[in-house]
mmCIF file of C-alpha atoms and ligand atoms in Angstrom:
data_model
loop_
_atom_site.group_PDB
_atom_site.id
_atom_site.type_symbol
_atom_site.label_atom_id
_atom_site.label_comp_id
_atom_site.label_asym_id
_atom_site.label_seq_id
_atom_site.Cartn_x
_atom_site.Cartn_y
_atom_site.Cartn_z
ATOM 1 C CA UNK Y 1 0.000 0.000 0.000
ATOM 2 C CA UNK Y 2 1.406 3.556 -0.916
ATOM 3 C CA UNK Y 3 0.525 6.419 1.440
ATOM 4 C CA UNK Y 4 0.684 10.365 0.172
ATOM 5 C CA UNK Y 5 1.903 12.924 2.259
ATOM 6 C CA UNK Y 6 -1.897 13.478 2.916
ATOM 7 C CA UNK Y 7 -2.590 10.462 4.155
ATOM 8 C CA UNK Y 8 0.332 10.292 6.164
ATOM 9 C CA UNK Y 9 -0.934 13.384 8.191
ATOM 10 C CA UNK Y 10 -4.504 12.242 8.924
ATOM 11 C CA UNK Y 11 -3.230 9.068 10.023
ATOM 12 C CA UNK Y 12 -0.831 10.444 12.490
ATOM 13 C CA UNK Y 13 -3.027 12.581 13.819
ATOM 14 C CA UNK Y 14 -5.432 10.322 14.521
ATOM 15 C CA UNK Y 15 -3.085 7.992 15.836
ATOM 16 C CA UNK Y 16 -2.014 11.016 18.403
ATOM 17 C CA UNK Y 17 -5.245 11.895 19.488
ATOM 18 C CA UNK Y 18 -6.182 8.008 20.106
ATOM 19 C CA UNK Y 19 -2.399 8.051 21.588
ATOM 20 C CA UNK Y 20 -3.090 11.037 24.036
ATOM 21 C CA UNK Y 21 -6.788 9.462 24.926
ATOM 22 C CA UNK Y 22 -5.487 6.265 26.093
ATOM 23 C CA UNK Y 23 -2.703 7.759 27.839
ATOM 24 C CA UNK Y 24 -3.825 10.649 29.628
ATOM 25 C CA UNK Y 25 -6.356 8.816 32.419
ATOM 26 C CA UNK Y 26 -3.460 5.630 33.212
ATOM 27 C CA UNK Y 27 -0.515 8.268 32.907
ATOM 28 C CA UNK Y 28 -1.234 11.177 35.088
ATOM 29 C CA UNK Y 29 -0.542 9.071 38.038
ATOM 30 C CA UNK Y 30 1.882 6.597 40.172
ATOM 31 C CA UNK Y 31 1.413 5.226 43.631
ATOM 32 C CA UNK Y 32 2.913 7.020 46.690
ATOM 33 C CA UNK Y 33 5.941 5.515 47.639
ATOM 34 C CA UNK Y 34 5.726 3.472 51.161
ATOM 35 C CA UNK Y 35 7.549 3.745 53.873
ATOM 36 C CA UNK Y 36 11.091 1.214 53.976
ATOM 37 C CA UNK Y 37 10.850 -1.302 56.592
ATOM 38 C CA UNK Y 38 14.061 -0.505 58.469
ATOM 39 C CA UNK Y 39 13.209 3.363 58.295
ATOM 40 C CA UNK Y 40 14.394 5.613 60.534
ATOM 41 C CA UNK Y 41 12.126 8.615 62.143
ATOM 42 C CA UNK Y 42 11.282 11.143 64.979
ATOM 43 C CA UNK Y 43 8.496 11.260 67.063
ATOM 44 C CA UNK Y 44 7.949 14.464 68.412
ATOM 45 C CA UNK Y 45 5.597 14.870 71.396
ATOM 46 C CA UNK Y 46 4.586 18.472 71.893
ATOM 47 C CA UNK Y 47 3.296 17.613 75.131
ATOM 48 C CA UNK Y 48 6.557 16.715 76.827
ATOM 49 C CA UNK Y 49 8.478 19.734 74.690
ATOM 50 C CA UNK Y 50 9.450 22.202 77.816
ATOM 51 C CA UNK Y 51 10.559 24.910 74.757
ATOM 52 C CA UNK Y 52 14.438 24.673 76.616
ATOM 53 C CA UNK Y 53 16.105 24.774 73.114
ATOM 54 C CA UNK Y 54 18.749 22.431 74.215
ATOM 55 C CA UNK Y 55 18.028 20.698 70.803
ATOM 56 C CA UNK Y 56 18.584 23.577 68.805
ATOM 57 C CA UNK Y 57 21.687 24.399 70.654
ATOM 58 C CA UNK Y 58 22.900 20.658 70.011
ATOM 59 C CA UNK Y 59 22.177 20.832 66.259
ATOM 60 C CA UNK Y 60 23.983 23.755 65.886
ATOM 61 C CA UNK Y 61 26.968 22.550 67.262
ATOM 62 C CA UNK Y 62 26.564 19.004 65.526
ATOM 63 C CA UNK Y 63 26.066 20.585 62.218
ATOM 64 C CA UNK Y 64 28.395 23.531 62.543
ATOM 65 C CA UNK Y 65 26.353 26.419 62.224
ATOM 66 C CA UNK Y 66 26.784 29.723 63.784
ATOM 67 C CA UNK Y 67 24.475 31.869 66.033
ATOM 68 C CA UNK Y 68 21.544 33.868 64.269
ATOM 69 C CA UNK Y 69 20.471 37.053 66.254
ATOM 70 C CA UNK Y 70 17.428 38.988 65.089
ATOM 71 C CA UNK Y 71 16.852 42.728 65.224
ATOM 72 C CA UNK Y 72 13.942 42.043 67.724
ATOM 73 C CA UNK Y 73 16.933 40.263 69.975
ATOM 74 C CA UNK Y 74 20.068 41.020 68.948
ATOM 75 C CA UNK Y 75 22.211 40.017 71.974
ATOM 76 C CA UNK Y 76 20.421 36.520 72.043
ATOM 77 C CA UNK Y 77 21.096 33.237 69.492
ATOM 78 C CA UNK Y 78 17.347 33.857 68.843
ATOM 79 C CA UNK Y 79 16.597 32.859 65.264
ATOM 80 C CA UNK Y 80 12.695 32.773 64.567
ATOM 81 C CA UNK Y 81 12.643 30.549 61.762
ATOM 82 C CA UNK Y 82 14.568 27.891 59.746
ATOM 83 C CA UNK Y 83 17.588 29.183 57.729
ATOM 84 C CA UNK Y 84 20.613 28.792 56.028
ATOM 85 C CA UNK Y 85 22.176 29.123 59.545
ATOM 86 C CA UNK Y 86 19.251 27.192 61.677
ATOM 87 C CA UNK Y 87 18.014 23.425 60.810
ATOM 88 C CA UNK Y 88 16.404 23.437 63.866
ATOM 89 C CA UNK Y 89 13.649 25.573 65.525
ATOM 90 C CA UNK Y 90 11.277 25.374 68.903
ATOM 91 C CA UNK Y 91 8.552 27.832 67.927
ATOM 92 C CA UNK Y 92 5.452 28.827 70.117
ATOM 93 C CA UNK Y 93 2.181 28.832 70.441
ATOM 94 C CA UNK Y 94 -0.083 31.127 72.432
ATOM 95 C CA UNK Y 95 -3.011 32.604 72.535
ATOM 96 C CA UNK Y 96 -4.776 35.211 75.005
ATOM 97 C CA UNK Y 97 -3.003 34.869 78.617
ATOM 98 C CA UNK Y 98 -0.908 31.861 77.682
ATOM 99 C CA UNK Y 99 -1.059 30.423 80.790
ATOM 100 C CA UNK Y 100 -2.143 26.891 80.685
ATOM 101 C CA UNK Y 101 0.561 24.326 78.976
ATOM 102 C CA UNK Y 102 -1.056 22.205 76.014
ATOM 103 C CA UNK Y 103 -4.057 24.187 76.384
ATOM 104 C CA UNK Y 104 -5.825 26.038 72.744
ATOM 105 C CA UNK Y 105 -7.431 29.056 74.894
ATOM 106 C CA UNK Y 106 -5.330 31.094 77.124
ATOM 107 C CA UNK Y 107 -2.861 28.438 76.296
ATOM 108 C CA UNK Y 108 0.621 27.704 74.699
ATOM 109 C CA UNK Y 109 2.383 24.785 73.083
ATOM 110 C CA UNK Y 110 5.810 24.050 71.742
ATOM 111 C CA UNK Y 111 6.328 22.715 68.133
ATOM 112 C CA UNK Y 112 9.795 21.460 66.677
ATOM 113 C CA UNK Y 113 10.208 22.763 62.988
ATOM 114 C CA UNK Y 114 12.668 20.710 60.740
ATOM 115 C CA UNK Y 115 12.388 18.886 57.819
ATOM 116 C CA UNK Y 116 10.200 16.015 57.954
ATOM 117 C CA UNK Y 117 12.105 13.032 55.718
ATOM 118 C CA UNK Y 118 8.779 12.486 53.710
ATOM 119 C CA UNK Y 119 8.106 9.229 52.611
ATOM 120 C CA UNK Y 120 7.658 9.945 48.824
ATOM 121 C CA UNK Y 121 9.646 13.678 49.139
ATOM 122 C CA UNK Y 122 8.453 16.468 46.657
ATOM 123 C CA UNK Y 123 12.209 17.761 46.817
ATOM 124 C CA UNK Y 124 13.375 15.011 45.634
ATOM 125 C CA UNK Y 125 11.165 14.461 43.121
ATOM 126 C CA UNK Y 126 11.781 18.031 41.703
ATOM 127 C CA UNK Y 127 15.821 18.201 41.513
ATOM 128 C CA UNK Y 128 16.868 17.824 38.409
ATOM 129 C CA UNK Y 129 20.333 17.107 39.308
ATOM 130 C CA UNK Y 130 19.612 14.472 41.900
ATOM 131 C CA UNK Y 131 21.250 17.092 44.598
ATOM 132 C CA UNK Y 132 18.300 15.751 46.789
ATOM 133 C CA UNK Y 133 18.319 11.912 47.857
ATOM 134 C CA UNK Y 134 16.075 9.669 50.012
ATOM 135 C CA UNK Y 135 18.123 6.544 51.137
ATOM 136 C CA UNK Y 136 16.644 4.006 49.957
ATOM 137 C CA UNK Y 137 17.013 2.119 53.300
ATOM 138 C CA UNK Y 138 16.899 4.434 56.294
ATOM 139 C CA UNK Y 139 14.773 7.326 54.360
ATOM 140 C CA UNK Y 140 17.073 10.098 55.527
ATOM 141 C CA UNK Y 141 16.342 12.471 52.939
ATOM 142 C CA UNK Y 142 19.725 14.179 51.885
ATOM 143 C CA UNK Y 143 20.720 17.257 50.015
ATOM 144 C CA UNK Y 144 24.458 16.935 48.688
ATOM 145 C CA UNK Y 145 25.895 20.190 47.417
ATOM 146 C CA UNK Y 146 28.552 19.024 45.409
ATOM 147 C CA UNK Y 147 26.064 18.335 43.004
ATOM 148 C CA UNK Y 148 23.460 21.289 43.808
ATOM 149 C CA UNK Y 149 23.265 23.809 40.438
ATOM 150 C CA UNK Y 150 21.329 26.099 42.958
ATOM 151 C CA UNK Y 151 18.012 26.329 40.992
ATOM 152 C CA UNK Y 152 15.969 26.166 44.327
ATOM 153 C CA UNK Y 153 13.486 23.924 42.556
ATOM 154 C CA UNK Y 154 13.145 22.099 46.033
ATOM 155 C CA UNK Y 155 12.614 24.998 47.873
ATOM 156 C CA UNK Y 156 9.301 26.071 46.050
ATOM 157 C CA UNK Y 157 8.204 22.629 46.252
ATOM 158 C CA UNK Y 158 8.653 21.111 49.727
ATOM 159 C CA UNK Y 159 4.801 21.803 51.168
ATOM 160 C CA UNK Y 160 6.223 22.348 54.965
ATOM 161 C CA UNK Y 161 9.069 25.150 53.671
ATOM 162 C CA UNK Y 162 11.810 23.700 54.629
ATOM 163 C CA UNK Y 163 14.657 24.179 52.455
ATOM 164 C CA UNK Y 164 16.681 27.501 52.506
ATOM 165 C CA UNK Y 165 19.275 28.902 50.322
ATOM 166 C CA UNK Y 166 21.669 31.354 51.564
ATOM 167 C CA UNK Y 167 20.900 34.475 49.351
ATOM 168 C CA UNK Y 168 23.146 36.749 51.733
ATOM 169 C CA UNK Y 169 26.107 34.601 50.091
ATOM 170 C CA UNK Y 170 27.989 35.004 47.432
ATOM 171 C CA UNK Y 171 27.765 31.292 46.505
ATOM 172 C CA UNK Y 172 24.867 30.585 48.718
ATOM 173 C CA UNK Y 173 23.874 26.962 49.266
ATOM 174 C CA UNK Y 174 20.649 25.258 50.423
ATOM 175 C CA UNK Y 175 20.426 24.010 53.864
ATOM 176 C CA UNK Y 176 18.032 21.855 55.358
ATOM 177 C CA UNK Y 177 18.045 19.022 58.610
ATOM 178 C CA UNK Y 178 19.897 16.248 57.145
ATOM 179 C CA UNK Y 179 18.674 14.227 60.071
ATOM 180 C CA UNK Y 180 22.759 14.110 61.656
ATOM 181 C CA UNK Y 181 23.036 11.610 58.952
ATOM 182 C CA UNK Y 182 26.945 11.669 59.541
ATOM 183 C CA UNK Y 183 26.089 11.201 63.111
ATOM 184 C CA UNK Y 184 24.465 8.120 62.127
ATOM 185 C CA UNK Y 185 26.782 6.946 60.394
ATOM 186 C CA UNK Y 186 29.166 6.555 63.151
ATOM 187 C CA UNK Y 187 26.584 4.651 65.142
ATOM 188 C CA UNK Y 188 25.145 7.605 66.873
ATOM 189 C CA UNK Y 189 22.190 9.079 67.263
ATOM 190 C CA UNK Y 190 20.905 12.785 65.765
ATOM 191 C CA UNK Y 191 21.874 15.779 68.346
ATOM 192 C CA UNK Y 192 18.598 17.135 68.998
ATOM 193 C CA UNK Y 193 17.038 13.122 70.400
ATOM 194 C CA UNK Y 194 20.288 12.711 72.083
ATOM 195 C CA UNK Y 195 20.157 15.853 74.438
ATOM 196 C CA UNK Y 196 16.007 16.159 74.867
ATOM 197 C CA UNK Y 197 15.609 15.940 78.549
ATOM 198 C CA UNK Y 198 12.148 14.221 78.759
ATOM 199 C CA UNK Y 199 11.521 12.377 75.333
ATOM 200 C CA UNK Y 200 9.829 15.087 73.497
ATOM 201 C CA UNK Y 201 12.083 14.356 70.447
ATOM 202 C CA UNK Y 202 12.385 10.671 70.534
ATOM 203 C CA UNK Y 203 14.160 8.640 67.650
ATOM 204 C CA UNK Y 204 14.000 5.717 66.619
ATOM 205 C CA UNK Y 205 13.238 2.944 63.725
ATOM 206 C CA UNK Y 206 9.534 4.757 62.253
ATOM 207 C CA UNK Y 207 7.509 1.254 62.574
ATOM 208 C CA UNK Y 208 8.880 1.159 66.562
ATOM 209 C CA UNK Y 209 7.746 4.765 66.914
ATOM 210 C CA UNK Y 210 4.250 4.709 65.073
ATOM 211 C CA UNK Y 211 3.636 1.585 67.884
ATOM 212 C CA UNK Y 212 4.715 3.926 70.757
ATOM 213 C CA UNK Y 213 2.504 7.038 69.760
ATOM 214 C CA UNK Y 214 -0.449 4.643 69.483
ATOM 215 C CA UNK Y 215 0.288 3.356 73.185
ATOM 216 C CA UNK Y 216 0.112 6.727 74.099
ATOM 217 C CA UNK Y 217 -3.195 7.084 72.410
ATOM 218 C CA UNK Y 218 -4.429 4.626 74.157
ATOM 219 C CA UNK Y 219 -3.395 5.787 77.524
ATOM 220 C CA UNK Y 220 -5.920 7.473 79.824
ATOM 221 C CA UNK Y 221 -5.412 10.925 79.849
ATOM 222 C CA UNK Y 222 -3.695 11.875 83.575
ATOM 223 C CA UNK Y 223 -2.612 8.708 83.885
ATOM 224 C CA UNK Y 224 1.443 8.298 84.301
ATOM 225 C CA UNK Y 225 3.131 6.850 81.678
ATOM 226 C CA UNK Y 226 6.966 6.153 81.308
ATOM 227 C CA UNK Y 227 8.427 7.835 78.189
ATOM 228 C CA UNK Y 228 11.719 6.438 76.270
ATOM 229 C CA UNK Y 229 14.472 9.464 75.818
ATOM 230 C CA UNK Y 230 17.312 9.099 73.014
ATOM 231 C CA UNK Y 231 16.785 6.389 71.244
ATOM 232 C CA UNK Y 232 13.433 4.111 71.531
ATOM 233 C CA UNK Y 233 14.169 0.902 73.108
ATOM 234 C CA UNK Y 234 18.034 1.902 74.519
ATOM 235 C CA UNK Y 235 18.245 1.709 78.386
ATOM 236 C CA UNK Y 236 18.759 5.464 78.756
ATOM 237 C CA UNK Y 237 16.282 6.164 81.982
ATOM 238 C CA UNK Y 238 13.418 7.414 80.658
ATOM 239 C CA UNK Y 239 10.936 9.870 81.497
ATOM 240 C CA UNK Y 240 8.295 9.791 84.058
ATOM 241 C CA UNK Y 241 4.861 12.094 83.230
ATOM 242 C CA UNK Y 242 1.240 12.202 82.893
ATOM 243 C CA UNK Y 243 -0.325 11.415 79.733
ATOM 244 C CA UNK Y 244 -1.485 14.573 77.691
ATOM 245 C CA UNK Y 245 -5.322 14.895 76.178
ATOM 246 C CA UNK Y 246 -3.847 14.087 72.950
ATOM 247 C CA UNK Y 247 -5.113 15.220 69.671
ATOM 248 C CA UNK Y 248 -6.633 11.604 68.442
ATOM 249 C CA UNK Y 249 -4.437 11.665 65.404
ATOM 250 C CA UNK Y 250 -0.197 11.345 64.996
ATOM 251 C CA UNK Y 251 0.648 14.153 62.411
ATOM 252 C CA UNK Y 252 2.658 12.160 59.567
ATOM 253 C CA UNK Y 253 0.710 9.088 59.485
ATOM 254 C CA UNK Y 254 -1.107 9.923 56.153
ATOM 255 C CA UNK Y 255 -0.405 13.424 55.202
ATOM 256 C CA UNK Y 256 0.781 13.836 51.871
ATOM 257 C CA UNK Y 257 1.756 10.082 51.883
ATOM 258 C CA UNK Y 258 3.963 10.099 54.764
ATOM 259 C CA UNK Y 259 6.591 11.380 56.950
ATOM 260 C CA UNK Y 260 9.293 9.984 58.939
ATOM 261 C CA UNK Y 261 9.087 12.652 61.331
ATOM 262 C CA UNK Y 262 5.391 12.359 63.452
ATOM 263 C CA UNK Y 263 4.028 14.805 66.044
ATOM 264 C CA UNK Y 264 1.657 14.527 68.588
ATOM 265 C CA UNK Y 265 0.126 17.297 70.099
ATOM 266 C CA UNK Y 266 -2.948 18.469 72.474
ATOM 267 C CA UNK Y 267 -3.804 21.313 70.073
ATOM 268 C CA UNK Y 268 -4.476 21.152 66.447
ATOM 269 C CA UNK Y 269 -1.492 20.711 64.112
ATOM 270 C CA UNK Y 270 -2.909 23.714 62.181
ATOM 271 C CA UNK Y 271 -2.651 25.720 65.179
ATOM 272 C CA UNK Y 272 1.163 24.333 65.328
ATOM 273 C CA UNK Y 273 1.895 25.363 61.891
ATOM 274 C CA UNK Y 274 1.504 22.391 59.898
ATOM 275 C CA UNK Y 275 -0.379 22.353 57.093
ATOM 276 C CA UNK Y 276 -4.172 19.999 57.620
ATOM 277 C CA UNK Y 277 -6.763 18.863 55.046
ATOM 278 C CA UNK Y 278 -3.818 17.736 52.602
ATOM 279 C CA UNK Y 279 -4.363 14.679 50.867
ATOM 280 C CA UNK Y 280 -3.024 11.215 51.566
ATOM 281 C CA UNK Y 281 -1.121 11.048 48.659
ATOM 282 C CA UNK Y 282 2.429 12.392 47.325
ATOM 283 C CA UNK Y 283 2.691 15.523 45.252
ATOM 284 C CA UNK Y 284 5.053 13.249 43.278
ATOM 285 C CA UNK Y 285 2.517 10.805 42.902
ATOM 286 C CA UNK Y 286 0.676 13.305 40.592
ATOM 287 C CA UNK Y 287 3.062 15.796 39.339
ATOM 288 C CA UNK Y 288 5.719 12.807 38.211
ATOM 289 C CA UNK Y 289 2.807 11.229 36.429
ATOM 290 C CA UNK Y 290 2.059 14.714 34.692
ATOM 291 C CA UNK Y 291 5.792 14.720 33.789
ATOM 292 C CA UNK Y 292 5.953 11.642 32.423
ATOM 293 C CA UNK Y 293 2.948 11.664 30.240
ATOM 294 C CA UNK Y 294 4.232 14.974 28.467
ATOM 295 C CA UNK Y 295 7.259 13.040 27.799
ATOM 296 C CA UNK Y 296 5.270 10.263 25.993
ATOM 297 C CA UNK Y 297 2.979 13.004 24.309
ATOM 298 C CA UNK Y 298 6.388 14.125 23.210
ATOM 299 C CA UNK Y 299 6.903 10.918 21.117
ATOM 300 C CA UNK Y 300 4.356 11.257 19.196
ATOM 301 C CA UNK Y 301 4.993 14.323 17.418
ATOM 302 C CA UNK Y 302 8.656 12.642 16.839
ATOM 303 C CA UNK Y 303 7.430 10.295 15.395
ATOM 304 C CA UNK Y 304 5.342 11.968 13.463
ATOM 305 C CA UNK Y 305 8.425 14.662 12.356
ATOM 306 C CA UNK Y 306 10.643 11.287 11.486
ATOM 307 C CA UNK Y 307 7.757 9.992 9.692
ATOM 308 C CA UNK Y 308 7.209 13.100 7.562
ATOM 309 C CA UNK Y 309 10.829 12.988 6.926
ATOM 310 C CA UNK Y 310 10.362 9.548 5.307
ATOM 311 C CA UNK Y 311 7.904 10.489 2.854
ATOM 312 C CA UNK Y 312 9.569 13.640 1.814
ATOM 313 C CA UNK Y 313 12.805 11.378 1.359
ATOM 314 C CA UNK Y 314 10.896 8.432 -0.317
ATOM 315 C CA UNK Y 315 8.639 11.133 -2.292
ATOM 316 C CA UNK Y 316 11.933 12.913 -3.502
ATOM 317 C CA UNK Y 317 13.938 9.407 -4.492
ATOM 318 C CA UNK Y 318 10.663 8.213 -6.509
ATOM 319 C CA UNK Y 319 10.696 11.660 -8.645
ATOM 320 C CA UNK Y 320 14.883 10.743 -8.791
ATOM 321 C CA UNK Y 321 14.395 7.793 -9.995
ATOM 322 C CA UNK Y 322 11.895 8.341 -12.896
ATOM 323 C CA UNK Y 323 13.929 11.343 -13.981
ATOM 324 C CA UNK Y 324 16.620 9.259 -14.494
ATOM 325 C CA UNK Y 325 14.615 6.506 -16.032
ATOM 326 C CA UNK Y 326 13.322 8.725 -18.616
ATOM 327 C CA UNK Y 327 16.821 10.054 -19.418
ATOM 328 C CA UNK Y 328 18.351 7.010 -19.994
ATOM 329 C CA UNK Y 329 15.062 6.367 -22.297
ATOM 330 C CA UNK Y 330 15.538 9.247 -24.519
ATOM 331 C CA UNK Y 331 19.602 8.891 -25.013
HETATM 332 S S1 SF4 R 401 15.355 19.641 73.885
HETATM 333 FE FE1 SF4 R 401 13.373 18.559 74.001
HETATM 334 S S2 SF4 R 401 12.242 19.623 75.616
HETATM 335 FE FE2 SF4 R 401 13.933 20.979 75.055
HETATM 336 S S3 SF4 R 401 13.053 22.310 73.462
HETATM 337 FE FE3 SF4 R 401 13.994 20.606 72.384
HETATM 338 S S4 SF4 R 401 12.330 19.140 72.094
HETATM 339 FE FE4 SF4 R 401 11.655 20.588 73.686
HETATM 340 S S1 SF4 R 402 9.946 18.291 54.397
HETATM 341 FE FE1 SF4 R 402 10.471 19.311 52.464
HETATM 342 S S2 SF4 R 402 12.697 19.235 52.411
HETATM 343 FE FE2 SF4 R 402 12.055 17.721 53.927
HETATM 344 S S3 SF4 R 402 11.871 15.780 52.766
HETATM 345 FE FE3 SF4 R 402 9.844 16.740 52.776
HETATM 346 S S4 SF4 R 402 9.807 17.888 50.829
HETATM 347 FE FE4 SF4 R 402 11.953 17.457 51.281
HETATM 348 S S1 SF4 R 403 18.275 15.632 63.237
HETATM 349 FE FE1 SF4 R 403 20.228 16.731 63.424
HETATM 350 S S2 SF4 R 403 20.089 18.323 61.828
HETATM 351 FE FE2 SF4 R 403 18.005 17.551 62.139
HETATM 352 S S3 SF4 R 403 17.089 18.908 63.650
HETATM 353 FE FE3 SF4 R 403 17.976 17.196 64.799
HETATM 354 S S4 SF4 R 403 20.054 17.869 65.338
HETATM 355 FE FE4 SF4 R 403 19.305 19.241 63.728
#
């Protein structure tokens, strides 16, 4: 069968639309990554947080970053917010007299601020240089900048807005919690679990910790309950309190398919900071899927191009070949 240049077009473009069609409903998404079985997290109980910033004191010193003094404080190592000199923050919550610990009116709370080693992590997913890296075993979500091009792509897309560059710097970098990953890598555990003096920030492998925060849902509120400091299941001498009135839900669980770090709290997570009424699944999940099925919409206009290409070529030979034909008839 011979097909004109005509015919060539319809059918590709028929056999585009039908492409995109089938395509667009399977390709727009992939499942949310899960959670590794030897995966290492933080659970961070709000309730037991006394706000004494040992743990951002320790993380400075573990990760080598200097002092941050604000305008509002500028005699005091007082930085309000994560930055390219702070992984770490304790940040507070009141409202009206702020007298009553744990309490939503009249109230206050302590929340931890760090990155959150998400399951299926958007920054990850974004970096087009593979600067950002979730280990495949522990989780630990890295950023390596030795291969960083600085294009901040991870910064816009992290939903908790955790990754800084350094735009006061010449040749500012990106800084984020790396979860003392060198730390554990000499068999230790990260700074700000090691020197929490009642458990607040407790690490640990994620499956042990998900199995503690339920015990502690389960617990009857005023009741005293012995909580593990450091490292879940070491023999460092734990803690000795009364369970909170816990919010009935671990922050981390679900949200946006996962995180290694969870939080319980007696007041809302929104009231904490942390974004609610996400979805269960990854960003990734969705945007990767987008990504992808441009890239296969993108073969079929090459194909099309290589196939137009053909004809023109084939078309052009044919017309060759009967010249020649016809002037080797006439000599
Ligand atoms: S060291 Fe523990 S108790 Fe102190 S601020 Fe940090 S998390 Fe809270
Ligand atoms: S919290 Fe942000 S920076 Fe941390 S792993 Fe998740 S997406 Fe990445
Ligand atoms: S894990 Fe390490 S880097 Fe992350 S907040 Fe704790 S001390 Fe800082």
């Amino acid at each position: 069968m011979t097909v004109n240049r005509r015919q060539f077009l319809k059918m590709a473009a028929t056999g585009v639309g039908a492409s995109l069609c089938t395509t667009q409903a399977q390709a727009l998404q992939r499942e949310t990554l899960k959670v590794s079985p030897d995966a290492v997290g933080m659970l961070y109980d709000s309730t037991l947080c006394i706000g004494c910033k040992a743990c951002m004191v320790a993380c400075k010193n573990a990760n080598g970053m200097p002092v941050e003094s604000t305008d509002v404080n500028p005699m005091w190592d007082t930085p309000l917010e994560t930055s390219g000199e702070t992984l770490n923050v304790i940040k507070l919550y009141k409202n009206g007299t702020g007298e009553h610990k744990d309490q939503l009116d009249d109230g206050f709370a302590f929340m931890k601020r760090h990155c959150l080693h998400c399951v299926d992590p958007s920054c990850v997913s974004v970096c087009p240089v593979s600067a950002m890296t979730k280990d495949a075993v522990t989780g630990i979500v890295e950023h390596h900048k030795d291969r960083c091009i600085g294009c901040r792509y991870c910064v816009y897309s992290c939903p908790f807005g955790i990754p800084k560059y350094e735009y006061d710097k010449a040749f500012g970098q990106i800084q984020k919690c790396q979860f003392c990953a060198h730390l554990q890598a000499k068999g230790e555990i990260p700074a700000c679990c090691d020197v929490c003096p009642t458990g607040a920030t407790l690490f640990g492998r994620v499956d042990d910790l998900k199995k503690e925060s339920e015990r502690r849902l389960q617990a009857k509120p005023g009741d005293r309950y012995v909580f593990p400091r450091g490292k879940f299941g070491s023999d460092r001498p734990p803690h000795e309190a009364a369970i909170a009135q816990y919010q009935e839900h671990v922050y981390g669980l679900k949200e946006l398919g996962g995180t290694q770090i969870m939080y319980m709290s007696a007041i809302p997570f929104d009231k904490l900071g942390l974004p609610v009424n996400v979805p269960d699944y990854s960003y990734p999940s969705q945007a990767e899927g987008i990504q992808h099925t441009l890239y296969k919409w993108m073969l079929a206009p090459a194909i099309l191009l290589g196939g137009l290409s053909y004809v023109v070529h084939r078309n052009t030979q044919k017309k060759d070949d009967e010249k020649n034909a016809s002037e080797r008839r006439e000599s």
